[in-house]
Coordinates of C-alpha atoms in Angstrom, one line a residue:
Chain A
M1 CA -23.1 -27.2 -41.8
L2 CA -20.8 -23.9 -42.7
S3 CA -17.8 -25.3 -41.5
R4 CA -18.4 -28.7 -44.0
I5 CA -19.1 -26.1 -46.9
V6 CA -15.9 -24.1 -46.3
F7 CA -14.0 -27.6 -45.9
S8 CA -15.3 -29.3 -49.1
R9 CA -14.5 -25.7 -51.3
F10 CA -11.4 -26.1 -50.0
A11 CA -11.3 -29.8 -50.3
T12 CA -12.1 -29.0 -54.2
F13 CA -9.5 -25.9 -54.3
Q14 CA -6.9 -29.0 -52.9
K15 CA -8.0 -31.4 -55.4
T16 CA -7.5 -29.4 -58.4
R17 CA -3.8 -28.1 -57.8
L18 CA -2.4 -30.9 -56.3
A19 CA -4.2 -34.7 -56.9
S20 CA -3.2 -36.5 -59.8
T21 CA -4.6 -39.9 -59.4
L22 CA -3.8 -43.3 -61.4
A23 CA -6.5 -45.7 -61.8
F24 CA -5.7 -49.5 -62.3
L25 CA -8.6 -50.9 -64.1
E26 CA -9.6 -54.7 -65.2
H27 CA -10.2 -56.0 -68.1
S28 CA -12.0 -59.6 -69.3
S29 CA -12.1 -60.4 -73.4
S30 CA -10.9 -57.2 -73.7
Q31 CA -14.4 -55.8 -71.6
L32 CA -13.6 -53.4 -68.4
T33 CA -14.8 -54.9 -65.8
P34 CA -17.9 -53.7 -63.9
G35 CA -15.8 -52.8 -60.8
S36 CA -13.7 -50.8 -62.8
L37 CA -16.2 -48.4 -63.4
N38 CA -17.0 -47.8 -59.6
T39 CA -13.5 -47.2 -59.1
V40 CA -13.3 -44.8 -62.4
T41 CA -16.2 -42.9 -60.3
A42 CA -14.0 -43.4 -56.7
A43 CA -11.0 -42.6 -58.5
S44 CA -12.4 -39.0 -60.1
K45 CA -13.5 -38.0 -56.6
L46 CA -9.8 -36.8 -56.4
G47 CA -9.5 -35.0 -59.8
G48 CA -8.4 -35.8 -62.9
V49 CA -8.0 -39.7 -63.8
T50 CA -5.4 -41.6 -65.6
A51 CA -6.1 -44.8 -66.2
L52 CA -3.7 -47.7 -66.4
L53 CA -4.9 -50.9 -68.8
A54 CA -2.6 -54.2 -68.9
G55 CA -2.4 -57.4 -70.0
T56 CA -3.7 -59.1 -73.4
G57 CA -6.6 -57.0 -74.6
A58 CA -5.7 -53.8 -72.6
R59 CA -6.0 -51.5 -75.9
E60 CA -9.2 -52.5 -76.5
A61 CA -10.0 -52.1 -73.6
A62 CA -8.3 -48.7 -73.2
T63 CA -10.9 -47.5 -76.0
A64 CA -13.4 -47.9 -74.0
A65 CA -11.8 -46.6 -71.0
A66 CA -11.1 -43.7 -73.0
Q67 CA -14.3 -42.5 -73.8
L68 CA -15.3 -42.8 -69.5
A69 CA -16.4 -39.5 -68.0
G70 CA -13.4 -38.5 -65.8
V71 CA -10.5 -39.8 -67.6
E72 CA -8.2 -37.7 -69.1
K73 CA -5.9 -40.0 -70.2
V74 CA -5.3 -43.7 -70.6
L75 CA -1.8 -45.6 -70.2
V76 CA -1.7 -49.1 -71.7
A77 CA 0.8 -51.8 -70.7
E78 CA -0.2 -54.7 -73.6
D79 CA 2.2 -57.3 -72.5
A80 CA 1.4 -60.9 -71.5
A81 CA 3.1 -60.6 -68.6
Y82 CA 0.4 -58.9 -66.7
D83 CA -2.1 -61.4 -67.7
H84 CA -4.0 -63.3 -64.4
G85 CA -3.0 -60.0 -62.6
F86 CA -0.3 -61.8 -61.0
A87 CA 0.7 -58.9 -58.3
E88 CA 4.7 -59.5 -59.0
K89 CA 4.5 -58.3 -61.9
I90 CA 1.7 -55.4 -61.9
T91 CA 3.3 -54.0 -58.8
P92 CA 6.6 -52.9 -60.7
L93 CA 4.4 -51.7 -63.4
V94 CA 1.8 -49.5 -61.5
A95 CA 5.4 -48.5 -59.5
A96 CA 7.0 -47.6 -62.8
N97 CA 4.4 -45.0 -63.7
V98 CA 4.3 -43.7 -60.4
A99 CA 7.7 -42.4 -60.6
K100 CA 7.3 -41.4 -64.3
H101 CA 4.5 -39.8 -63.9
G102 CA 4.5 -38.1 -60.6
F103 CA 0.9 -39.8 -59.6
T104 CA -0.3 -39.0 -56.0
H105 CA -3.1 -41.8 -55.9
V106 CA -3.3 -44.9 -56.8
V107 CA -7.1 -46.7 -56.7
A108 CA -7.7 -50.1 -58.2
P109 CA -10.9 -52.0 -57.7
A110 CA -11.0 -54.1 -54.2
S111 CA -11.1 -57.4 -56.4
S112 CA -9.1 -60.2 -55.7
V113 CA -6.5 -58.5 -58.2
G114 CA -6.9 -55.5 -56.5
R115 CA -6.6 -56.8 -53.5
G116 CA -3.1 -58.7 -54.5
F117 CA -1.1 -55.9 -55.8
I118 CA -1.9 -52.6 -54.0
P119 CA -0.7 -54.3 -50.4
R120 CA 2.5 -54.9 -52.2
L121 CA 2.9 -51.7 -53.9
G122 CA 2.4 -50.0 -50.8
A123 CA 5.4 -52.2 -49.4
A124 CA 7.6 -51.2 -52.8
L125 CA 6.9 -47.4 -51.8
D126 CA 7.0 -47.6 -48.1
V127 CA 3.6 -46.6 -47.8
Q128 CA 0.2 -48.0 -45.9
P129 CA -2.8 -48.7 -48.3
L130 CA -6.6 -48.4 -47.4
S131 CA -8.4 -50.8 -48.0
D132 CA -12.1 -51.4 -49.1
I133 CA -13.0 -47.5 -49.3
I134 CA -16.3 -46.6 -48.9
G135 CA -16.0 -42.9 -49.3
V136 CA -13.7 -39.7 -50.1
E137 CA -13.5 -36.6 -47.8
S138 CA -10.4 -35.0 -49.0
E139 CA -7.2 -36.2 -50.6
N140 CA -6.0 -37.8 -47.7
T141 CA -9.2 -38.5 -45.5
F142 CA -11.3 -41.9 -46.4
V143 CA -13.7 -43.6 -45.4
R144 CA -13.8 -47.6 -44.8
P145 CA -16.0 -50.3 -42.9
I146 CA -14.1 -52.6 -40.2
Y147 CA -15.4 -55.0 -37.8
A148 CA -17.2 -56.8 -40.4
G149 CA -18.9 -53.7 -41.5
N150 CA -20.0 -53.3 -37.6
I151 CA -17.7 -49.8 -37.3
I152 CA -17.4 -47.0 -40.2
T153 CA -13.8 -45.7 -39.5
T154 CA -12.8 -42.3 -41.1
V155 CA -9.3 -42.6 -41.4
K156 CA -6.8 -39.8 -42.3
T157 CA -3.3 -40.5 -44.2
S158 CA -0.2 -38.6 -43.9
D159 CA 1.7 -40.9 -47.0
K160 CA 2.7 -38.7 -49.3
I161 CA 1.4 -40.8 -52.4
V162 CA -2.0 -42.5 -51.0
L163 CA -2.7 -46.5 -52.2
L164 CA -6.1 -47.0 -52.2
T165 CA -8.5 -50.0 -53.2
A166 CA -12.7 -49.3 -54.0
R167 CA -15.7 -51.2 -52.8
G168 CA -17.2 -51.2 -55.9
T169 CA -21.1 -51.0 -54.5
A170 CA -20.2 -47.7 -52.8
F171 CA -19.5 -45.9 -56.0
P172 CA -22.1 -45.4 -59.0
P173 CA -20.4 -46.9 -62.7
A174 CA -18.6 -44.1 -64.3
Q175 CA -20.2 -43.6 -67.9
K176 CA -19.6 -42.2 -71.4
G177 CA -18.8 -38.8 -71.1
E178 CA -18.4 -36.2 -74.2
S179 CA -14.6 -36.4 -75.0
T180 CA -12.5 -39.0 -75.8
A181 CA -9.4 -39.3 -73.9
P182 CA -6.0 -40.2 -75.4
I183 CA -4.4 -43.2 -75.6
E184 CA -0.4 -43.3 -74.6
D185 CA 2.0 -46.3 -74.1
A186 CA 2.6 -46.9 -70.0
E187 CA 6.2 -46.9 -68.8
T188 CA 7.8 -50.2 -69.0
A189 CA 9.2 -52.2 -66.2
D190 CA 11.3 -54.0 -65.4
L191 CA 10.6 -57.4 -64.8
S192 CA 13.9 -59.0 -64.2
A193 CA 13.9 -59.6 -60.5
T194 CA 10.6 -60.1 -59.6
P195 CA 9.1 -63.6 -58.7
T196 CA 7.4 -65.9 -61.0
V197 CA 3.9 -67.5 -60.0
K198 CA 3.1 -69.7 -62.8
F199 CA -0.7 -70.2 -64.1
I200 CA -1.7 -73.3 -64.3
S201 CA -5.5 -73.7 -64.6
E202 CA -8.5 -71.5 -63.8
H203 CA -12.2 -72.4 -63.0
L204 CA -14.7 -69.8 -63.5
A205 CA -18.7 -70.1 -62.6
K206 CA -19.8 -69.5 -66.0
S207 CA -23.5 -68.4 -66.0
E208 CA -26.1 -66.2 -68.0
R209 CA -27.1 -64.2 -64.9
P210 CA -26.4 -61.2 -64.0
D211 CA -22.8 -60.8 -62.2
L212 CA -23.5 -61.1 -58.5
G213 CA -21.3 -57.7 -57.6
S214 CA -23.3 -55.9 -59.6
A215 CA -26.6 -57.0 -60.2
T216 CA -29.6 -54.8 -59.2
R217 CA -31.4 -57.7 -57.7
V218 CA -30.2 -60.6 -56.1
V219 CA -31.8 -64.2 -54.6
S220 CA -29.6 -65.8 -51.6
G221 CA -30.0 -69.3 -50.5
G222 CA -28.6 -70.7 -47.1
R223 CA -28.5 -73.3 -44.8
A224 CA -32.3 -74.8 -45.0
L225 CA -32.3 -75.4 -48.7
K226 CA -31.0 -78.8 -47.0
D227 CA -29.3 -79.7 -50.6
K228 CA -27.7 -79.3 -53.4
E229 CA -30.5 -80.3 -55.9
S230 CA -33.1 -78.1 -53.6
F231 CA -30.7 -74.8 -53.9
D232 CA -31.0 -75.2 -57.3
S233 CA -34.8 -76.0 -57.7
L234 CA -35.5 -73.6 -55.3
V235 CA -33.3 -70.3 -55.8
Y236 CA -32.8 -70.5 -59.5
P237 CA -36.3 -70.3 -60.5
L238 CA -36.5 -67.3 -58.3
A239 CA -33.8 -65.5 -59.6
D240 CA -34.7 -66.4 -63.1
A241 CA -38.0 -64.8 -62.8
L242 CA -36.6 -61.9 -61.0
G243 CA -33.7 -61.5 -63.6
A244 CA -31.7 -61.6 -60.4
A245 CA -28.0 -63.0 -59.7
V246 CA -28.1 -66.1 -57.1
G247 CA -25.6 -65.7 -53.6
A248 CA -24.9 -67.9 -51.1
S249 CA -24.5 -67.9 -47.3
R250 CA -21.4 -69.9 -46.5
A251 CA -23.0 -72.7 -44.6
A252 CA -24.4 -73.4 -48.0
V253 CA -21.3 -73.0 -49.5
D254 CA -19.4 -74.9 -47.4
A255 CA -21.8 -77.9 -47.5
G256 CA -21.8 -77.9 -51.3
Y257 CA -25.1 -76.5 -52.2
A258 CA -23.7 -73.3 -54.2
D259 CA -19.8 -72.4 -55.7
N260 CA -17.7 -70.8 -53.6
S261 CA -17.4 -67.8 -55.9
L262 CA -21.5 -67.3 -54.8
Q263 CA -20.8 -66.5 -51.4
V264 CA -22.3 -63.3 -50.1
G265 CA -20.4 -62.0 -47.1
Q266 CA -17.2 -60.5 -45.0
T267 CA -15.1 -62.9 -46.7
G268 CA -17.4 -63.4 -50.2
K269 CA -18.7 -60.5 -52.1
V270 CA -20.0 -57.5 -50.8
V271 CA -23.4 -56.9 -52.9
A272 CA -25.7 -53.3 -52.6
P273 CA -28.7 -54.6 -54.9
E274 CA -31.8 -52.8 -54.8
L275 CA -33.3 -56.2 -54.1
Y276 CA -32.2 -58.9 -51.7
I277 CA -34.3 -61.8 -51.3
A278 CA -32.6 -64.3 -48.4
L279 CA -33.7 -67.8 -48.2
G280 CA -33.1 -70.2 -45.3
I281 CA -30.6 -67.4 -44.2
S282 CA -30.3 -66.9 -40.3
G283 CA -28.2 -63.8 -40.8
A284 CA -24.3 -64.2 -39.3
I285 CA -22.7 -60.5 -38.3
Q286 CA -20.2 -62.1 -41.0
H287 CA -23.4 -62.5 -43.7
L288 CA -24.6 -59.5 -42.8
A289 CA -21.5 -57.9 -44.0
G290 CA -22.0 -58.5 -47.4
M291 CA -25.8 -57.6 -47.6
K292 CA -27.0 -55.0 -45.3
D293 CA -26.6 -52.2 -47.6
A294 CA -29.0 -53.8 -49.8
K295 CA -32.1 -51.2 -50.4
T296 CA -35.0 -53.7 -49.6
I297 CA -34.4 -57.1 -47.7
V298 CA -36.4 -59.8 -47.7
C299 CA -36.3 -62.4 -45.6
I300 CA -37.9 -65.8 -45.6
N301 CA -37.5 -68.1 -42.8
K302 CA -39.2 -70.2 -40.5
D303 CA -37.0 -70.0 -37.0
P304 CA -38.7 -66.9 -35.8
E305 CA -35.6 -65.9 -33.8
C306 CA -33.6 -65.6 -36.8
P307 CA -31.8 -62.4 -36.2
L308 CA -31.7 -62.0 -40.2
F309 CA -35.8 -61.0 -39.1
G310 CA -34.4 -57.7 -37.5
L311 CA -32.8 -56.2 -40.1
A312 CA -35.0 -57.4 -43.3
D313 CA -37.6 -54.9 -44.3
F314 CA -40.2 -57.4 -45.0
S315 CA -40.0 -61.0 -43.4
L316 CA -42.4 -64.1 -44.0
E317 CA -41.8 -66.7 -41.5
G318 CA -42.6 -70.5 -42.7
D319 CA -41.5 -73.2 -44.9
I320 CA -39.3 -72.0 -47.8
F321 CA -40.4 -75.0 -49.3
Q322 CA -43.6 -74.1 -49.8
I323 CA -43.3 -70.1 -50.2
V324 CA -40.3 -70.4 -52.5
P325 CA -42.1 -72.0 -55.1
E326 CA -45.9 -69.6 -54.5
L327 CA -43.8 -66.8 -54.7
T328 CA -41.5 -67.6 -58.1
E329 CA -45.2 -68.5 -59.7
K330 CA -46.9 -65.3 -58.7
I331 CA -44.0 -63.1 -59.9
K332 CA -44.0 -65.1 -63.1
N333 CA -47.7 -64.4 -63.6
A334 CA -47.8 -61.5 -62.6
Chain B
M1 CA 14.6 -79.5 -52.2
S2 CA 18.0 -78.7 -50.9
S3 CA 16.7 -77.4 -47.1
K4 CA 14.1 -78.3 -44.8
L5 CA 10.8 -76.3 -44.5
R6 CA 10.9 -73.4 -42.0
I7 CA 7.5 -72.3 -41.6
M8 CA 6.4 -69.4 -40.2
V9 CA 2.6 -68.6 -39.1
P10 CA 2.2 -64.7 -37.6
V11 CA -1.1 -64.6 -36.0
K12 CA -3.2 -62.4 -34.5
R13 CA -5.2 -62.1 -31.1
A14 CA -8.8 -60.2 -32.1
I15 CA -12.4 -59.9 -30.9
D16 CA -13.7 -62.8 -30.9
F17 CA -15.9 -63.3 -34.5
A18 CA -19.0 -63.6 -33.0
V19 CA -18.7 -60.4 -30.8
K20 CA -20.8 -57.8 -32.6
P21 CA -18.5 -54.7 -31.5
R22 CA -19.5 -51.3 -30.2
V23 CA -17.8 -47.8 -30.1
N24 CA -16.8 -47.1 -27.1
S25 CA -17.7 -44.8 -25.0
A26 CA -14.9 -42.1 -26.2
K27 CA -16.0 -42.8 -29.5
T28 CA -12.2 -43.1 -30.3
G29 CA -12.3 -46.8 -31.1
V30 CA -14.0 -49.9 -30.3
E31 CA -14.8 -50.8 -26.6
T32 CA -12.4 -53.8 -25.6
A33 CA -12.9 -53.8 -21.8
G34 CA -14.5 -57.0 -21.0
V35 CA -14.6 -57.9 -24.4
K36 CA -13.8 -61.7 -25.7
F37 CA -10.8 -62.1 -27.7
S38 CA -10.2 -65.0 -29.4
I39 CA -7.3 -65.7 -32.3
N40 CA -8.2 -64.3 -35.5
P41 CA -10.5 -67.4 -37.6
F42 CA -8.0 -67.0 -40.3
D43 CA -5.0 -66.9 -38.9
D44 CA -6.1 -70.4 -36.8
I45 CA -6.3 -71.8 -40.2
A46 CA -2.8 -70.8 -41.1
V47 CA -1.7 -72.7 -38.0
E48 CA -3.7 -75.6 -38.7
E49 CA -2.0 -75.6 -42.7
A50 CA 1.7 -75.5 -40.9
V51 CA 1.0 -78.3 -38.7
K52 CA -0.8 -80.4 -41.3
I53 CA 2.0 -80.1 -43.6
K54 CA 4.2 -81.2 -40.7
E55 CA 2.1 -84.2 -40.3
A56 CA 2.2 -85.0 -44.0
K57 CA 5.4 -83.8 -44.9
K58 CA 7.4 -86.6 -42.1
G59 CA 10.8 -85.2 -41.3
A60 CA 9.9 -82.4 -44.4
V61 CA 9.2 -80.0 -41.9
E62 CA 12.2 -78.4 -39.3
S63 CA 10.6 -76.2 -37.5
I64 CA 6.6 -74.1 -37.2
H65 CA 7.5 -70.5 -35.4
V66 CA 4.0 -68.7 -34.5
V67 CA 4.6 -65.2 -34.2
S68 CA 2.0 -62.5 -32.8
A69 CA 2.8 -58.7 -32.8
G70 CA 0.4 -57.5 -29.7
S71 CA 0.1 -56.7 -26.5
S72 CA 1.4 -59.4 -23.4
K73 CA -2.2 -60.7 -24.0
A74 CA -1.3 -62.3 -27.0
Q75 CA 0.7 -65.0 -25.8
E76 CA -2.7 -66.8 -25.3
V77 CA -3.4 -67.0 -28.8
L78 CA 0.7 -67.9 -29.4
R79 CA 0.1 -70.9 -26.7
Q80 CA -2.9 -71.8 -28.2
S81 CA -0.9 -72.5 -31.6
L82 CA 1.8 -74.1 -29.7
A83 CA -0.9 -76.5 -28.2
K84 CA -2.1 -77.4 -31.6
G85 CA 1.6 -78.2 -33.0
C86 CA 3.5 -75.0 -33.7
D87 CA 7.4 -75.5 -32.5
T88 CA 8.3 -72.4 -31.1
S89 CA 7.0 -69.1 -30.5
T90 CA 7.7 -65.0 -30.2
L91 CA 6.1 -62.3 -28.8
I92 CA 6.8 -58.8 -30.5
D93 CA 4.8 -56.4 -27.7
V94 CA 3.9 -53.5 -29.0
G95 CA 2.3 -52.6 -25.3
D96 CA -1.4 -51.6 -26.4
A97 CA -0.5 -50.1 -29.4
S98 CA -2.5 -50.9 -32.6
V99 CA 0.1 -51.1 -35.3
E100 CA -0.4 -50.9 -39.0
P101 CA 0.2 -53.8 -41.7
L102 CA 3.0 -52.2 -43.1
T103 CA 4.8 -51.7 -39.7
V104 CA 3.7 -55.6 -38.8
A105 CA 5.0 -56.6 -42.6
K106 CA 8.3 -54.8 -41.4
M107 CA 9.1 -56.8 -38.3
L108 CA 7.7 -60.0 -40.1
A109 CA 10.1 -59.6 -42.5
K110 CA 13.1 -59.0 -39.6
L111 CA 12.2 -62.1 -38.3
A112 CA 11.5 -64.0 -41.3
E113 CA 15.4 -63.2 -42.1
E114 CA 16.7 -64.2 -38.6
D115 CA 14.7 -67.2 -38.9
K116 CA 15.5 -68.2 -41.9
S117 CA 12.1 -69.4 -42.7
N118 CA 11.0 -70.4 -46.1
L119 CA 7.5 -70.8 -46.4
I120 CA 5.2 -68.0 -44.1
I121 CA 1.4 -69.0 -44.1
L122 CA -0.9 -66.2 -42.8
G123 CA -4.4 -65.6 -42.7
K124 CA -6.1 -63.4 -46.1
Q125 CA -7.4 -60.8 -43.0
A126 CA -7.8 -60.0 -39.8
I127 CA -11.5 -59.8 -38.9
D128 CA -11.0 -56.6 -36.7
D129 CA -9.4 -53.8 -39.3
D130 CA -10.5 -56.0 -42.5
S131 CA -7.5 -54.7 -44.3
N132 CA -6.2 -57.9 -46.3
H133 CA -2.4 -55.8 -46.4
T134 CA 0.2 -57.9 -44.2
G135 CA 1.0 -61.2 -46.2
Q136 CA 1.0 -59.1 -49.3
M137 CA 3.2 -56.4 -48.1
L138 CA 5.7 -59.3 -46.7
A139 CA 5.4 -60.8 -49.7
G140 CA 6.4 -57.4 -51.2
L141 CA 9.1 -57.0 -49.0
L142 CA 11.3 -60.2 -49.1
N143 CA 10.3 -60.1 -52.8
W144 CA 9.1 -63.7 -52.7
P145 CA 6.0 -65.2 -55.0
Q146 CA 2.8 -64.3 -53.1
V147 CA -0.7 -66.8 -53.5
T148 CA -3.4 -65.2 -51.3
A149 CA -6.8 -66.8 -50.1
A150 CA -5.2 -70.4 -50.7
S151 CA -8.0 -73.0 -50.5
K152 CA -5.9 -75.8 -51.4
V153 CA -1.7 -76.4 -51.0
D154 CA 0.1 -78.8 -52.3
I155 CA 4.0 -78.8 -51.8
N156 CA 6.7 -80.8 -53.7
E157 CA 9.1 -81.1 -51.0
S158 CA 11.8 -82.9 -53.5
T159 CA 11.8 -80.0 -55.9
G160 CA 10.2 -77.6 -53.6
E161 CA 7.7 -76.6 -55.7
V162 CA 4.1 -75.4 -54.2
T163 CA 0.9 -75.7 -56.2
V164 CA -1.8 -74.0 -54.4
E165 CA -5.9 -73.3 -55.9
H166 CA -7.0 -70.3 -54.8
E167 CA -10.2 -68.3 -54.6
V168 CA -10.2 -65.0 -57.1
D169 CA -13.4 -63.2 -58.8
G170 CA -15.8 -65.3 -60.2
G171 CA -13.9 -68.7 -59.3
F172 CA -10.8 -70.4 -58.1
E173 CA -7.5 -70.5 -59.6
T174 CA -4.7 -73.2 -59.8
V175 CA -0.9 -71.7 -59.9
S176 CA 2.2 -72.7 -58.5
A177 CA 5.7 -71.2 -57.3
S178 CA 8.6 -72.1 -55.8
L179 CA 10.1 -71.3 -52.3
P180 CA 10.4 -69.3 -50.8
M181 CA 6.8 -68.0 -50.8
I182 CA 4.1 -66.4 -49.2
I183 CA 0.4 -68.1 -48.7
T184 CA -2.7 -66.1 -46.8
T185 CA -5.6 -68.6 -46.0
D186 CA -8.9 -68.9 -47.0
L187 CA -12.2 -70.0 -44.8
R188 CA -12.3 -73.2 -47.4
L189 CA -8.7 -74.1 -46.9
N190 CA -9.5 -76.4 -43.4
T191 CA -11.4 -77.2 -40.4
P192 CA -8.5 -76.1 -37.8
R193 CA -8.2 -78.4 -34.6
Y194 CA -9.7 -77.9 -31.0
A195 CA -6.0 -78.5 -28.8
T196 CA -6.0 -81.3 -26.4
L197 CA -5.8 -80.8 -22.7
P198 CA -2.5 -82.5 -22.4
N199 CA -1.2 -80.6 -25.7
I200 CA -2.5 -77.2 -24.0
M201 CA 0.3 -78.8 -21.0
K202 CA 3.2 -79.8 -23.4
A203 CA 2.5 -76.2 -24.9
K204 CA 3.7 -74.6 -21.3
K205 CA 7.0 -75.9 -21.9
K206 CA 7.3 -74.7 -25.5
P207 CA 9.9 -71.9 -26.4
L208 CA 7.8 -68.2 -26.6
K209 CA 10.3 -65.8 -26.5
T210 CA 9.5 -61.7 -26.1
V211 CA 11.1 -58.9 -28.4
K212 CA 10.5 -55.2 -28.6
P213 CA 10.5 -53.4 -32.0
A214 CA 13.0 -51.7 -31.1
D215 CA 15.0 -55.4 -31.4
L216 CA 13.8 -55.3 -34.4
G217 CA 14.8 -52.0 -35.9
V218 CA 11.0 -51.1 -36.5
D219 CA 9.5 -47.9 -35.4
I220 CA 5.6 -48.6 -34.9
A221 CA 4.4 -44.6 -35.1
G222 CA 1.7 -45.6 -37.8
R223 CA 0.9 -43.3 -41.2
L224 CA -3.0 -43.5 -40.5
E225 CA -5.0 -41.5 -38.1
T226 CA -8.2 -42.3 -37.2
V227 CA -10.6 -39.4 -37.5
S228 CA -13.7 -40.8 -36.0
V229 CA -15.4 -44.2 -35.9
S230 CA -19.3 -44.7 -35.7
E231 CA -22.0 -47.4 -36.2
P232 CA -23.3 -47.5 -39.6
P233 CA -26.9 -46.0 -39.3
P234 CA -29.7 -48.7 -38.0
R235 CA -32.4 -49.7 -41.0
P236 CA -35.9 -48.7 -40.4
A237 CA -37.5 -51.5 -38.0
G238 CA -39.5 -53.9 -40.8
I239 CA -43.0 -55.1 -41.6
K240 CA -43.9 -58.7 -41.1
V241 CA -45.8 -60.1 -43.7
N242 CA -48.4 -63.1 -43.5
S243 CA -48.4 -64.5 -46.7
V244 CA -46.6 -64.2 -50.4
D245 CA -49.7 -62.1 -51.9
E246 CA -49.2 -59.6 -49.1
L247 CA -45.3 -59.7 -49.5
I248 CA -45.4 -58.9 -53.3
A249 CA -47.6 -56.4 -52.8
K250 CA -45.7 -54.8 -50.3
L251 CA -42.5 -55.5 -52.7
K252 CA -44.7 -53.2 -55.3
E253 CA -45.3 -50.5 -53.3
R254 CA -42.1 -49.5 -52.5
G255 CA -41.1 -50.2 -56.4
A256 CA -38.9 -52.6 -55.5
L257 CA -40.4 -55.3 -58.2

């Protein structure tokens, strides 16, 4: 224990002397994404944070970033070339700013954009990134899940520049601080030699419900819902009664009951809400990887052998088609 | 398109997706003795996509080259991919070393140049290290466009334009790029076929070349040191409730409602 305290003091001492961290933040309609707030928290564990925002609307989002606790400076690259988060363009931008300011660490959200450009930047800088970190032990030592979250590993890197993506649910969102950081123009990047990926269209699932990745309550449906109509008529009313986001197992998504973007699991979203209610989900390890850090897990399933019963805090064996409407009514009337 | 498609598909041999991994007794890694290994599921999808393109675009695909970096046991996944329709294969024999994505990407970049590949299809992540790095790094090293987590690929063989639907946060996006390019696969891209016995027999005669990392001029020493591995703490045993009322009462008791 003593050695641990000494070690952590040493780490604190080191970080104030050496680390300078660039946090790549994402925005949508000039608002910081929820995952960006978690990324600031992860980055601030390494020392003072410089935030970088790019693309159309970056300057407006930068105003919010400048007010976050832990952010010391904000760099803005307001240029449509960086829209849609194409890794081919973001990589030279971040590389140019690392070269100019000498950042020792670059942290991005473990989102589709962060996962896209951080490894490409790794290739450009000849460093091996660490993805989806859930803990910061020191400037060069990080904790991350492997094997679908069945194993937790602590890894020490010897690279001079450390590239990281941070798992949103592992770090609390950064709050508004007391001071406002200065906003400057980012170093510009030479994009002349970069390959082009053309944006054609996007289909984003629109929803009034809380965002799945950051919701405090999630109601998820699985294969046992039998069809899209049952999914819609059972899962959504319960989610509405709870003010919860809606999730789905891969089986439910593959069968067309729910949109791809709702998939919870190793290859979908990783969530860690206060309450996770699984309806008709058996609990394959790939699904568990996406939700087993939820604070309270409820499993409703008619199969007594369902593996999720082994993990759930409260399990109710029975027919979801009878139980869910009853549960929804009783919660509404409570 | 001026030249035919030369597709490369990198594949990895990993612990089977249905196996729950355990920390080994020395606490240095994951127990592999007596554990079932298979092709990484995303890579199986990459193989399937390459073969589907070859079948759909008669004559447009010159070859499909499947590559794996691993121990000699990785030959199994190469043979399996050959049986599904790949033409040639290369094992980059790294012995029992575990190689990091950057190292793998460097070796693949070298092979892609030698092979004059113009389309590389990889799995979006390996289900063992869950890094989700290699495809993007390879694209970076080659300075090619990349599209990750593809759920639909459409190649126009006359123009060399590739249109890809891919998964992004909150939905999906359609983008296009020109060959040469890198695509990584999402689970929804296709359903891999099973190799038939006659094809498994034929695959035994297909080329399988073995090279060493040194032949590719790549040093496999990594940058990362595993300090520790552990299993996540087990959750406390749950309670079985018998009615909706009891469930609601328990959730209230816990402050979850």
